[in-house]
Short mmCIF file of N, CA and C in Angstrom, two decimals:
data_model
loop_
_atom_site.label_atom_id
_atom_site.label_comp_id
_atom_site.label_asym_id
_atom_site.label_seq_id
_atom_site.Cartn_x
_atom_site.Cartn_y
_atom_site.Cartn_z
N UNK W 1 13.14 -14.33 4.75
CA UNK W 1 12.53 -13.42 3.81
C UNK W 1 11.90 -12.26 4.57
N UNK W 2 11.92 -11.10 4.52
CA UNK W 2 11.40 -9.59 4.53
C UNK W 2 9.99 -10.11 4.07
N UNK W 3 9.56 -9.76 5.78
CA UNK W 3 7.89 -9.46 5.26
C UNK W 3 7.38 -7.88 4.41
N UNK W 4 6.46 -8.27 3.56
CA UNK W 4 5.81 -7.32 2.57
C UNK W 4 4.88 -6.28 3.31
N UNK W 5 4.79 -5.29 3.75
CA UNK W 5 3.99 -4.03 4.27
C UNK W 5 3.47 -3.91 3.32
N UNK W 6 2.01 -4.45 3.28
CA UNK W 6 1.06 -3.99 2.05
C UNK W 6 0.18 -2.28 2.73
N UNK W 7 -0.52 -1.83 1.93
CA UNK W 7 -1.07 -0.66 2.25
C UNK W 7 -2.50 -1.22 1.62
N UNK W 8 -3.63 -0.31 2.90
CA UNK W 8 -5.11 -0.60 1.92
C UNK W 8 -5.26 0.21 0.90
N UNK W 9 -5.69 -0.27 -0.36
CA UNK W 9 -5.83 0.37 -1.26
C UNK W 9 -7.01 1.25 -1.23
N UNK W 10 -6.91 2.24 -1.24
CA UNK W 10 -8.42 3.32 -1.29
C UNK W 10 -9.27 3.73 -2.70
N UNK W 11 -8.41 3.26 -3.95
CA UNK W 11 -9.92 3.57 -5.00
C UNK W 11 -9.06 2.33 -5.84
N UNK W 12 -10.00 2.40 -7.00
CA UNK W 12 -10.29 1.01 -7.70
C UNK W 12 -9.20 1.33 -8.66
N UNK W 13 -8.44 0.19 -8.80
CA UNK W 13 -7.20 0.30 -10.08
C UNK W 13 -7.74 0.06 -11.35
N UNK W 14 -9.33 0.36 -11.69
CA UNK W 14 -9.52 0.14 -13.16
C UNK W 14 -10.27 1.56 -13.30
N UNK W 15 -11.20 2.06 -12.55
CA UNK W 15 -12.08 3.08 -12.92
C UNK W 15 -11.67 4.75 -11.63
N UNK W 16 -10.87 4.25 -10.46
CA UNK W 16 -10.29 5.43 -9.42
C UNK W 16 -11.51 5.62 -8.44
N UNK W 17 -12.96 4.64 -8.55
CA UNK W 17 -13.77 5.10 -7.59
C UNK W 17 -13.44 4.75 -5.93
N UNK W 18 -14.08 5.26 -5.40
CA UNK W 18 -13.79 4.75 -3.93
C UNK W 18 -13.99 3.55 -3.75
N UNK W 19 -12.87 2.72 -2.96
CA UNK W 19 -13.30 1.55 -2.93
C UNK W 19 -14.03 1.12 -1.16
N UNK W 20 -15.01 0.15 -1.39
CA UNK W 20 -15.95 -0.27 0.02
C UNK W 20 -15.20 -1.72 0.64
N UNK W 21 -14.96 -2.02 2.49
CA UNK W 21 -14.60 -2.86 2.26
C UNK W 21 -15.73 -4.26 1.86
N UNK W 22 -15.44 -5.38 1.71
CA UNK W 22 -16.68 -6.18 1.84
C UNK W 22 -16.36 -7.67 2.40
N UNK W 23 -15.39 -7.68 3.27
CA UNK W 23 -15.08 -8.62 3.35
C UNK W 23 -14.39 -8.55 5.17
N UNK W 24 -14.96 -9.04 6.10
CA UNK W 24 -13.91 -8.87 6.90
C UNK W 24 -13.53 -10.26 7.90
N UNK W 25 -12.43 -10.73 8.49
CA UNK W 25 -12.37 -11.97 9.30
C UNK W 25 -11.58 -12.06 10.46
N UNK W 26 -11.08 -12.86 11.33
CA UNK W 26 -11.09 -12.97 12.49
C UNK W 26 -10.13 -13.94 12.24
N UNK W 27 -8.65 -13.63 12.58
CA UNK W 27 -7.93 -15.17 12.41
C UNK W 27 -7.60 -15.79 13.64
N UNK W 28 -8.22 -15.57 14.19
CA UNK W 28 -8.38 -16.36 15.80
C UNK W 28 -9.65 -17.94 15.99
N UNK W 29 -10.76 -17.10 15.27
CA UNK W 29 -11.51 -18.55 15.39
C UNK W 29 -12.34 -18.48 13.35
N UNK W 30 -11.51 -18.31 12.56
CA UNK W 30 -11.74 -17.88 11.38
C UNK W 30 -13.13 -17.67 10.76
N UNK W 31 -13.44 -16.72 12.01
CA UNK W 31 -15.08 -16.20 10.89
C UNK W 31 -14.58 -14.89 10.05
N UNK W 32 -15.78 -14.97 9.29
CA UNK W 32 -16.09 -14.16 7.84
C UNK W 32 -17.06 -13.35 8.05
N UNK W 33 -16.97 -12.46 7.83
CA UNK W 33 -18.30 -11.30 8.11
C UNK W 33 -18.04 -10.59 6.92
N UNK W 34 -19.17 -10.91 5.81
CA UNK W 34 -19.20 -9.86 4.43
C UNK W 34 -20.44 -9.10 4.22
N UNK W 35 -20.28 -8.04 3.36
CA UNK W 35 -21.14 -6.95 3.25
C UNK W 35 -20.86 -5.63 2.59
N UNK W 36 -21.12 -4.43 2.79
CA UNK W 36 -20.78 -3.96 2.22
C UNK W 36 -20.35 -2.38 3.29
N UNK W 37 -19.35 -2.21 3.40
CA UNK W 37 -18.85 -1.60 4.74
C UNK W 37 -18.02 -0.29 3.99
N UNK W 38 -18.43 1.08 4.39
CA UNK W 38 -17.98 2.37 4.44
C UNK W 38 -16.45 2.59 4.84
N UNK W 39 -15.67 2.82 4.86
CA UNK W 39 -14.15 2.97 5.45
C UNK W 39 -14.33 4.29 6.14
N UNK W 40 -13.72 4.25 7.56
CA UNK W 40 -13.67 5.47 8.19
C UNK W 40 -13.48 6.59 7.49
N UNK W 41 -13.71 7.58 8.13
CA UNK W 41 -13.26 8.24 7.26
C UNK W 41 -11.59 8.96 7.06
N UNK W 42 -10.92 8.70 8.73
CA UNK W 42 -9.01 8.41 8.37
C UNK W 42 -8.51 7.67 7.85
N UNK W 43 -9.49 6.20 7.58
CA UNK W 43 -8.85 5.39 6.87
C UNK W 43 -8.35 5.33 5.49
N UNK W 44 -9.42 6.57 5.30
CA UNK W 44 -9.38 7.05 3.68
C UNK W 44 -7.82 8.06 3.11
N UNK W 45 -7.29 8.14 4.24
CA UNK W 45 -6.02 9.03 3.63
C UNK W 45 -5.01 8.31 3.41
N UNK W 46 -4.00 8.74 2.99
CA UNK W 46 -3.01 8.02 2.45
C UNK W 46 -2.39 7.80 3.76
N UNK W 47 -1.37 6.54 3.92
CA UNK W 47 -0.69 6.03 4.88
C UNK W 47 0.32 7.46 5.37
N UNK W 48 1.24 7.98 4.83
CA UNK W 48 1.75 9.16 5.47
C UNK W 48 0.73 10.26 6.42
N UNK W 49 -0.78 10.15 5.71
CA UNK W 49 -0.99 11.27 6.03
C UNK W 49 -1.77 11.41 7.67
N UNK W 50 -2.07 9.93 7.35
CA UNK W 50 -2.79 8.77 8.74
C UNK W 50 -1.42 9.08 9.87
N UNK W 51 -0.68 8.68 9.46
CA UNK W 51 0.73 8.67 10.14
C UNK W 51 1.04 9.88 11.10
N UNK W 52 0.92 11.14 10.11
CA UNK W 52 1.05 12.41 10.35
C UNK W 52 0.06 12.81 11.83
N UNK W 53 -1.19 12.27 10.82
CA UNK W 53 -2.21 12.39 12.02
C UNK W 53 -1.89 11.78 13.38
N UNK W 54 -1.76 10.75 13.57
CA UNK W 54 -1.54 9.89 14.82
C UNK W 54 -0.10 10.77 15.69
N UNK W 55 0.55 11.27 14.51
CA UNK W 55 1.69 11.49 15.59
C UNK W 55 1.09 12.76 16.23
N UNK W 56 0.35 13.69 15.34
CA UNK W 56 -0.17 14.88 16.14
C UNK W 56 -1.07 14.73 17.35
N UNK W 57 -1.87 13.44 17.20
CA UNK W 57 -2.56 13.02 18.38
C UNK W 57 -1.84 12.74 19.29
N UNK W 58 -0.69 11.77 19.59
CA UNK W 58 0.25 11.35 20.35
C UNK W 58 1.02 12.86 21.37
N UNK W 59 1.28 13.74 20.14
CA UNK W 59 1.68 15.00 20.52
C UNK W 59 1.02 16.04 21.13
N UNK W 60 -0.09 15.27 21.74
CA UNK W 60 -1.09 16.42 22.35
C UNK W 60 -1.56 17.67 21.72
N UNK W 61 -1.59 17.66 20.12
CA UNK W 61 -2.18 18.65 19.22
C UNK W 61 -0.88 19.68 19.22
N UNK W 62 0.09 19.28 19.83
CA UNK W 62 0.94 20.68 19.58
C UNK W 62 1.88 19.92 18.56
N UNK W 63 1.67 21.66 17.58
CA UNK W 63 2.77 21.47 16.19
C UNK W 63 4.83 22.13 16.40
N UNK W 64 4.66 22.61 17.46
CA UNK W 64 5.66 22.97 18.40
C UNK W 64 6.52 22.12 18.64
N UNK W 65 5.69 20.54 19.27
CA UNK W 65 6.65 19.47 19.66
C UNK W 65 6.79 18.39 18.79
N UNK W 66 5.60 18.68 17.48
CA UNK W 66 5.76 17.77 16.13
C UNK W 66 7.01 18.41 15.26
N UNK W 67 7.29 19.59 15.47
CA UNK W 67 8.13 20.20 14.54
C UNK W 67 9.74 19.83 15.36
N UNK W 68 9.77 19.59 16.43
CA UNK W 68 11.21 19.17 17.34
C UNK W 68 11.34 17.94 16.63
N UNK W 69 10.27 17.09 16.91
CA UNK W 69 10.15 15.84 16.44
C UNK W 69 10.86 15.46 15.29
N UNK W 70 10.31 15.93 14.51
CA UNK W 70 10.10 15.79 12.93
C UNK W 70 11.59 16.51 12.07
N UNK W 71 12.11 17.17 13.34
CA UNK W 71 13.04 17.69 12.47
C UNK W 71 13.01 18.89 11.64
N UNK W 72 11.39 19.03 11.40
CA UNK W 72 11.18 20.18 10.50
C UNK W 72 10.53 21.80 11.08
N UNK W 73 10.36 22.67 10.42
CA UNK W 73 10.18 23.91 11.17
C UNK W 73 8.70 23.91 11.71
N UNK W 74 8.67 24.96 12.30
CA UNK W 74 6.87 25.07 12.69
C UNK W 74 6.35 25.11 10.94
N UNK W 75 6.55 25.99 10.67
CA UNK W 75 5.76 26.79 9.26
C UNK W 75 5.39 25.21 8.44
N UNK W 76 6.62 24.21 8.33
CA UNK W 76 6.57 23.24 7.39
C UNK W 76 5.45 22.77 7.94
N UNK W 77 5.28 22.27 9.25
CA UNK W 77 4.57 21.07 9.92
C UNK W 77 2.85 22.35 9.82
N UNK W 78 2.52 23.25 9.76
CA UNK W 78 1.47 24.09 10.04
C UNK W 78 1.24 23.72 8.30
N UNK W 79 1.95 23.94 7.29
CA UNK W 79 1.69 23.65 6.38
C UNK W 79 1.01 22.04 5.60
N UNK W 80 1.99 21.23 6.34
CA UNK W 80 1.56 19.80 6.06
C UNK W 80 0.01 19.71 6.94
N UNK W 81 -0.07 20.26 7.96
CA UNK W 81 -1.51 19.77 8.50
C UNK W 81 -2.56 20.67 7.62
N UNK W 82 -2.46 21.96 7.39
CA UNK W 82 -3.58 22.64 6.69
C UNK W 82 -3.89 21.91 5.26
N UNK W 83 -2.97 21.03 4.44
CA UNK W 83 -3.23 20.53 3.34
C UNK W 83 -3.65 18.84 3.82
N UNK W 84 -3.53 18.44 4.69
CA UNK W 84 -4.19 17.06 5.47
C UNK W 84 -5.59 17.47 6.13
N UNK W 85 -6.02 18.58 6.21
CA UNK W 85 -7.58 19.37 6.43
C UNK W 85 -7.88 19.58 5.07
N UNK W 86 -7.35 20.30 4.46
CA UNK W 86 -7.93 20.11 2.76
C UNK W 86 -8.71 19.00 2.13
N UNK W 87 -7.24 18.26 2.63
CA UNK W 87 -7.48 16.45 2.07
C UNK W 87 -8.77 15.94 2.63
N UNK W 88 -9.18 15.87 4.37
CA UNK W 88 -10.09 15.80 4.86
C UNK W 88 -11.37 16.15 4.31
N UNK W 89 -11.48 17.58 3.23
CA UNK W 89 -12.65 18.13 3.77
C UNK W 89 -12.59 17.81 2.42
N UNK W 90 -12.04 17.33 1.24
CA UNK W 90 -12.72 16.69 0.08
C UNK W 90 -13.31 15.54 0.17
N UNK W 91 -12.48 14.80 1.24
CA UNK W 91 -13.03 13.57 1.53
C UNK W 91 -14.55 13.53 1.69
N UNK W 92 -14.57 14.39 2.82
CA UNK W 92 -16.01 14.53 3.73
C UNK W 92 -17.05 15.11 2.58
N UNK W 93 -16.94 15.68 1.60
CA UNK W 93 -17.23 16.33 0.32
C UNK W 93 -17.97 15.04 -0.59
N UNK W 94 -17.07 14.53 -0.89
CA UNK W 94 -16.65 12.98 -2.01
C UNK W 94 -18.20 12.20 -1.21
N UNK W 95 -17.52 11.94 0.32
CA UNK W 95 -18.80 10.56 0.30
C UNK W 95 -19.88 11.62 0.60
N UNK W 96 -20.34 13.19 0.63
CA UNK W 96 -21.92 13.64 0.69
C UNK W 96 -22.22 13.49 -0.46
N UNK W 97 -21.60 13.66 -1.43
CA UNK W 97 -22.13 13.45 -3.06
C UNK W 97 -21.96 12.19 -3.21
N UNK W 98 -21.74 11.54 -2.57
CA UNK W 98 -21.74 9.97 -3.13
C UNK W 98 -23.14 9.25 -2.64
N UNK W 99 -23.69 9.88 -1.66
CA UNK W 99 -25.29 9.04 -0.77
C UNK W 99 -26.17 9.71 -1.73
#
């Protein structure tokens, strides 16, 4: 059987608020550590956009050798990161109005 790639879910499937984690464990000597825990704040983007990110890190910040990469032009890849800073800076937005 094909293992299942789940994704963390980031807001609540009944009301869309942010969701906190509260639960975390260790499957090595199975402790539990619960509470009520903030999610980074990359953790908060969608799996592509996390993705995106990491490869630009990997790529030494250049969109030059992400765009060889990727297959796609400079302009596309300059475009996908300025709307993954967007995304960012609602984020960073979201949890100041949320404290």
């Amino acid at each position: 059987m094909k293992p299942i790639k789940k994704f963390l879910p980031l807001s609540c499937p009944s009301c869309a608020s942010p969701l906190k984690v509260t639960s975390l464990a260790c499957e090595a000597c199975d402790t539990t550590v619960s509470g009520s825990f903030e999610l980074p704040l990359l953790a908060r983007l969608p799996a592509d956009d996390l993705q995106f990110v990491i490869d630009f890190v990997k790529s030494s910040g250049s969109l030059k050798v992400m765009a060889q990469q990727l297959g796609l032009s400079y302009p596309t890849v300059r475009n996908r990161l300025d709307d993954i800073i967007a995304n960012i800076e609602t984020i960073e937005k979201n949890i100041k109005a949320s404290r």
